[in-house]
Amino acid sequence: MATTAVLDVDGFDEERSLDMLPAALLETIMTKLDVASLCSLASTCKTLKSCVSRVLTFTPNFHLFNVSLSMETVRPLLFPNQQLSSLKLDCGRLGNSAIDVLARPSLREISLHNCRDFSGDLISEIGRKCKDLRLLCLGSVAEKVGRTVTRALMFDLSLYLRPDDGRIFGLASDKLTHLELGHISSRMMTQLLTSTGQDSVRALRNVQQLRLSVDCITDAVVKAISNSLTSLIDLDLRDAPLEDPRQLSDLTDFGLQEINRNGKLKRLSLIRSQEFHSAYFRRVSDQGMLFLAGKCLGMESICLGGFCRVTDAGFKTILHSCASLSKFSVYHGPKLTDLVFHDVLATALSLSHVSLRRCHLLTDHAVQKLVWNLKLENLDLRGCRNIRDEALQAISHLRKLKVLLLDGTDVSDTGLSYLREGVWDSLVSLSVRGCRNLTDKFMTTLFDGPSKLALRELDVSNLPNLTDAAVFALAKSGAPITKLQLRECRLIGDPSVMALASTRVYEDECPGSSLGLLDLYDCGGITQLSFKWLKKPFFPRLKWLGITGSVNRDIVDALARRRPHLKVSCRGEELGIDGEDDWDSADIQQHMEAEEDELEQWILGDEGDVEMEDAEEESDDEGSEEEEED
């Protein structure tokens, strides 16, 4: 039972139980807490657990992404609540049996991640029961089910050949404001939006945010979206062709002229991904950018990717026309040079996010012009291989910068040391992946001495000269890192894991308490010794772990069983994105302070490390036998 120490009138300490406080008072206080905090409280005593159970029967929001709950845990938490309006949950341990619990008529917002074990029945039941739905986001549906029809029902509507089959959207509420489709053919989407009198068109008329991935972005689909979705504020279109689209069916300058016919659009993203094939918008020129600029005077965010024929003149027109622009992104701009930003000071722009990913012709001069905009918070220069130390010297003056991404640039230890002078205390995320000139020196310089750092995410992957000494410097600084990526650093080994496990970020917390993601994939010095430090109580908040499975598969499997809420990856995939498409990885994410993983303790209880110890013993026995044979 939870007690609290107080001082009585005679000056003596005594303990009073929480049972003496009115339950109504405790419940009123608890209504101010999020679900993770409520579950943490429930694990402390029977009184608080009883109060939490009552609060969960009427709380309007149930948001919990930190832990994948089982069906046995979800049902008592959700089922009694008839007033639930917003549900956000990690469904990694749930399947079709949970559909009745998740699809509630009262829900207005649904966001479910890791729906790999669900079938298409999930979307069917949501459409049937949730008539007041405003927002729907489903991740990785039917990934493990492997049914073609299920995937077609959820995302891939290209299997429906007749226009009338688009009536599936007629099940959606006409109050729907956000729509995201993982894949649909441009032909199907065009037919869906241009068919007169269909319920599907009426159901989508109030959509304000559309995120769409098609086989090929065409003039026809752009025109159909502009004409039919008259309330659209946010449009995000992406394609990833397997081959160069035919000229007659590709996006052209005239297609760009159709965008924002109603003048309500605030955010626009047109991206041709090169994930499968080096494809570009080859029929769009500077003239198309001129057409677009005339329709985008009130735009706040513009992201353009794969426009290989657009030169400085086209991009410059966009910058000088959109006075309200705060976010400007260009991906794969092979003809974009420093001249785009030569007279950026002559504009009234107040940019907070700038992404110039894989614009190979950019140099330090462009960055020096950009930094005169002192309000920059996010700067993405990944793949700009001509960016060197002079750019970092200019960036050091950006006192509000939170995210700096420098993957594949030509910076050195000296350049990174400039960050220490000004911007270092404000940075939340830093990535220098693949900057092959870097050594341990930049880490020892940046993390030297006590400092209240805001840094939460650090990516130092694929640095061939990085050693354990760099991780020692990080651990010694006590920086509250939640996401650390060290993949493909061949000189990183067991000492780094031991140092991170022993780190005390705060004096009153357990070792290694801040790390939620640790990527050690293909680190050459990792052996089975590291697994002794990956067990509890070390790294209590760890949710993602990347490791090379060949180190010892039995120990890896035992660790995964011992910590079921720890997602262990052995195949080299990127961690922390739940298998979903990264629509814009340059965006700053919400950096929330993670709570200690008391919920996991509440669900699983205190178990021993029997499986891990057995696997280690078997590994030791095998090693001894090999030595004897030698």
Short mmCIF file of N, CA and C in Angstrom, two decimals, residues 417-486:
data_model
loop_
_atom_site.label_atom_id
_atom_site.label_comp_id
_atom_site.label_asym_id
_atom_site.label_seq_id
_atom_site.Cartn_x
_atom_site.Cartn_y
_atom_site.Cartn_z
N SER A 417 33.65 20.54 -34.64
CA SER A 417 34.00 21.26 -33.41
C SER A 417 33.41 22.67 -33.39
N TYR A 418 33.11 23.24 -34.57
CA TYR A 418 32.49 24.57 -34.61
C TYR A 418 31.11 24.57 -33.96
N LEU A 419 30.42 23.42 -33.99
CA LEU A 419 29.08 23.35 -33.42
C LEU A 419 29.10 23.61 -31.92
N ARG A 420 30.20 23.31 -31.29
CA ARG A 420 30.33 23.49 -29.84
C ARG A 420 30.19 24.95 -29.44
N GLU A 421 30.51 25.85 -30.36
CA GLU A 421 30.56 27.27 -30.02
C GLU A 421 29.19 27.91 -29.83
N GLY A 422 28.15 27.41 -30.52
CA GLY A 422 26.87 28.09 -30.39
C GLY A 422 25.66 27.20 -30.46
N VAL A 423 25.59 26.34 -31.48
CA VAL A 423 24.38 25.60 -31.75
C VAL A 423 24.25 24.33 -30.92
N TRP A 424 25.30 23.91 -30.27
CA TRP A 424 25.35 22.61 -29.63
C TRP A 424 24.30 22.44 -28.54
N ASP A 425 24.03 23.50 -27.78
CA ASP A 425 23.09 23.38 -26.67
C ASP A 425 21.64 23.29 -27.12
N SER A 426 21.34 23.64 -28.37
CA SER A 426 19.96 23.59 -28.85
C SER A 426 19.65 22.35 -29.68
N LEU A 427 20.68 21.66 -30.19
CA LEU A 427 20.47 20.52 -31.08
C LEU A 427 19.75 19.37 -30.36
N VAL A 428 18.72 18.84 -31.02
CA VAL A 428 18.00 17.67 -30.52
C VAL A 428 18.41 16.42 -31.29
N SER A 429 18.72 16.58 -32.58
CA SER A 429 19.08 15.43 -33.41
C SER A 429 20.26 15.79 -34.31
N LEU A 430 21.28 14.92 -34.33
CA LEU A 430 22.46 15.11 -35.16
C LEU A 430 22.78 13.80 -35.86
N SER A 431 22.97 13.87 -37.18
CA SER A 431 23.34 12.68 -37.94
C SER A 431 24.54 13.00 -38.83
N VAL A 432 25.59 12.19 -38.69
CA VAL A 432 26.79 12.32 -39.52
C VAL A 432 27.12 10.97 -40.16
N ARG A 433 26.11 10.19 -40.45
CA ARG A 433 26.30 8.86 -41.03
C ARG A 433 27.09 8.94 -42.34
N GLY A 434 28.11 8.11 -42.44
CA GLY A 434 28.87 8.02 -43.69
C GLY A 434 29.82 9.18 -43.96
N CYS A 435 30.04 10.06 -42.98
CA CYS A 435 31.04 11.13 -43.13
C CYS A 435 32.41 10.53 -42.81
N ARG A 436 33.06 10.00 -43.78
CA ARG A 436 34.19 9.11 -43.57
C ARG A 436 35.47 9.81 -43.12
N ASN A 437 35.47 11.16 -43.08
CA ASN A 437 36.64 11.87 -42.58
C ASN A 437 36.67 11.95 -41.06
N LEU A 438 35.57 11.59 -40.41
CA LEU A 438 35.45 11.78 -38.97
C LEU A 438 36.17 10.69 -38.19
N THR A 439 36.70 11.09 -37.02
CA THR A 439 37.36 10.16 -36.10
C THR A 439 36.79 10.36 -34.70
N ASP A 440 37.42 9.74 -33.71
CA ASP A 440 36.99 9.90 -32.31
C ASP A 440 37.08 11.34 -31.84
N LYS A 441 37.91 12.12 -32.48
CA LYS A 441 38.20 13.47 -31.99
C LYS A 441 36.96 14.34 -31.92
N PHE A 442 36.06 14.24 -32.89
CA PHE A 442 34.89 15.12 -32.87
C PHE A 442 33.97 14.76 -31.71
N MET A 443 33.91 13.48 -31.32
CA MET A 443 33.07 13.07 -30.19
C MET A 443 33.66 13.57 -28.87
N THR A 444 34.95 13.43 -28.71
CA THR A 444 35.57 13.89 -27.47
C THR A 444 35.49 15.41 -27.34
N THR A 445 35.49 16.12 -28.46
CA THR A 445 35.37 17.58 -28.43
C THR A 445 33.94 18.00 -28.09
N LEU A 446 32.96 17.40 -28.74
CA LEU A 446 31.56 17.81 -28.53
C LEU A 446 31.05 17.43 -27.15
N PHE A 447 31.50 16.31 -26.62
CA PHE A 447 30.97 15.83 -25.34
C PHE A 447 31.96 16.03 -24.20
N ASP A 448 32.83 17.00 -24.36
CA ASP A 448 33.83 17.29 -23.32
C ASP A 448 33.25 18.25 -22.29
N GLY A 449 33.30 17.85 -21.03
CA GLY A 449 32.86 18.73 -19.97
C GLY A 449 31.36 18.68 -19.73
N PRO A 450 30.94 19.13 -18.54
CA PRO A 450 29.51 19.13 -18.21
C PRO A 450 28.73 20.15 -19.03
N SER A 451 27.56 19.75 -19.48
CA SER A 451 26.70 20.66 -20.24
C SER A 451 25.30 20.10 -20.26
N LYS A 452 24.31 20.96 -20.14
CA LYS A 452 22.90 20.54 -20.20
C LYS A 452 22.48 20.45 -21.65
N LEU A 453 22.72 19.29 -22.25
CA LEU A 453 22.45 19.12 -23.66
C LEU A 453 20.99 18.79 -23.90
N ALA A 454 20.47 19.28 -25.03
CA ALA A 454 19.12 18.92 -25.47
C ALA A 454 19.16 17.71 -26.39
N LEU A 455 20.36 17.25 -26.77
CA LEU A 455 20.52 16.19 -27.76
C LEU A 455 19.86 14.89 -27.30
N ARG A 456 19.00 14.34 -28.18
CA ARG A 456 18.31 13.08 -27.90
C ARG A 456 18.63 12.00 -28.94
N GLU A 457 18.95 12.40 -30.16
CA GLU A 457 19.18 11.43 -31.23
C GLU A 457 20.54 11.68 -31.86
N LEU A 458 21.33 10.61 -31.97
CA LEU A 458 22.68 10.72 -32.53
C LEU A 458 22.93 9.53 -33.44
N ASP A 459 23.27 9.82 -34.70
CA ASP A 459 23.57 8.78 -35.68
C ASP A 459 25.01 8.96 -36.15
N VAL A 460 25.87 8.04 -35.74
CA VAL A 460 27.28 8.06 -36.14
C VAL A 460 27.63 6.75 -36.85
N SER A 461 26.68 6.25 -37.62
CA SER A 461 26.86 4.97 -38.34
C SER A 461 27.86 5.12 -39.49
N ASN A 462 28.44 3.98 -39.85
CA ASN A 462 29.31 3.89 -41.02
C ASN A 462 30.46 4.89 -40.97
N LEU A 463 31.10 4.99 -39.81
CA LEU A 463 32.31 5.80 -39.66
C LEU A 463 33.46 4.83 -39.40
N PRO A 464 34.29 4.57 -40.39
CA PRO A 464 35.30 3.51 -40.27
C PRO A 464 36.36 3.77 -39.22
N ASN A 465 36.54 5.04 -38.81
CA ASN A 465 37.60 5.38 -37.86
C ASN A 465 37.07 5.58 -36.43
N LEU A 466 35.78 5.32 -36.22
CA LEU A 466 35.20 5.51 -34.89
C LEU A 466 35.48 4.29 -34.02
N THR A 467 35.96 4.52 -32.78
CA THR A 467 36.30 3.43 -31.88
C THR A 467 35.50 3.55 -30.58
N ASP A 468 35.76 2.62 -29.67
CA ASP A 468 35.09 2.63 -28.37
C ASP A 468 35.37 3.92 -27.59
N ALA A 469 36.49 4.56 -27.84
CA ALA A 469 36.83 5.79 -27.12
C ALA A 469 35.77 6.87 -27.35
N ALA A 470 35.18 6.91 -28.54
CA ALA A 470 34.14 7.89 -28.82
C ALA A 470 32.91 7.63 -27.97
N VAL A 471 32.54 6.38 -27.80
CA VAL A 471 31.37 6.03 -26.98
C VAL A 471 31.67 6.30 -25.50
N PHE A 472 32.92 6.09 -25.08
CA PHE A 472 33.30 6.42 -23.71
C PHE A 472 33.06 7.89 -23.42
N ALA A 473 33.42 8.75 -24.38
CA ALA A 473 33.22 10.19 -24.20
C ALA A 473 31.73 10.52 -24.08
N LEU A 474 30.92 9.86 -24.88
CA LEU A 474 29.47 10.08 -24.82
C LEU A 474 28.92 9.62 -23.49
N ALA A 475 29.32 8.43 -23.05
CA ALA A 475 28.81 7.90 -21.79
C ALA A 475 29.25 8.76 -20.60
N LYS A 476 30.47 9.25 -20.65
CA LYS A 476 31.00 10.07 -19.56
C LYS A 476 30.25 11.39 -19.44
N SER A 477 29.78 11.91 -20.56
CA SER A 477 29.09 13.21 -20.54
C SER A 477 27.71 13.12 -19.89
N GLY A 478 27.13 11.93 -19.85
CA GLY A 478 25.79 11.79 -19.29
C GLY A 478 24.71 12.40 -20.16
N ALA A 479 24.96 12.57 -21.44
CA ALA A 479 23.96 13.14 -22.35
C ALA A 479 22.73 12.23 -22.40
N PRO A 480 21.53 12.79 -22.30
CA PRO A 480 20.30 11.97 -22.24
C PRO A 480 19.86 11.46 -23.61
N ILE A 481 20.73 10.71 -24.28
CA ILE A 481 20.43 10.20 -25.62
C ILE A 481 19.34 9.13 -25.53
N THR A 482 18.33 9.23 -26.38
CA THR A 482 17.29 8.20 -26.45
C THR A 482 17.44 7.33 -27.69
N LYS A 483 18.15 7.81 -28.71
CA LYS A 483 18.30 7.06 -29.95
C LYS A 483 19.76 7.16 -30.39
N LEU A 484 20.47 6.03 -30.38
CA LEU A 484 21.89 6.01 -30.73
C LEU A 484 22.12 4.94 -31.80
N GLN A 485 22.66 5.37 -32.94
CA GLN A 485 22.92 4.46 -34.05
C GLN A 485 24.42 4.40 -34.32
N LEU A 486 24.95 3.17 -34.18
CA LEU A 486 26.39 2.93 -34.35
C LEU A 486 26.63 1.87 -35.42
#
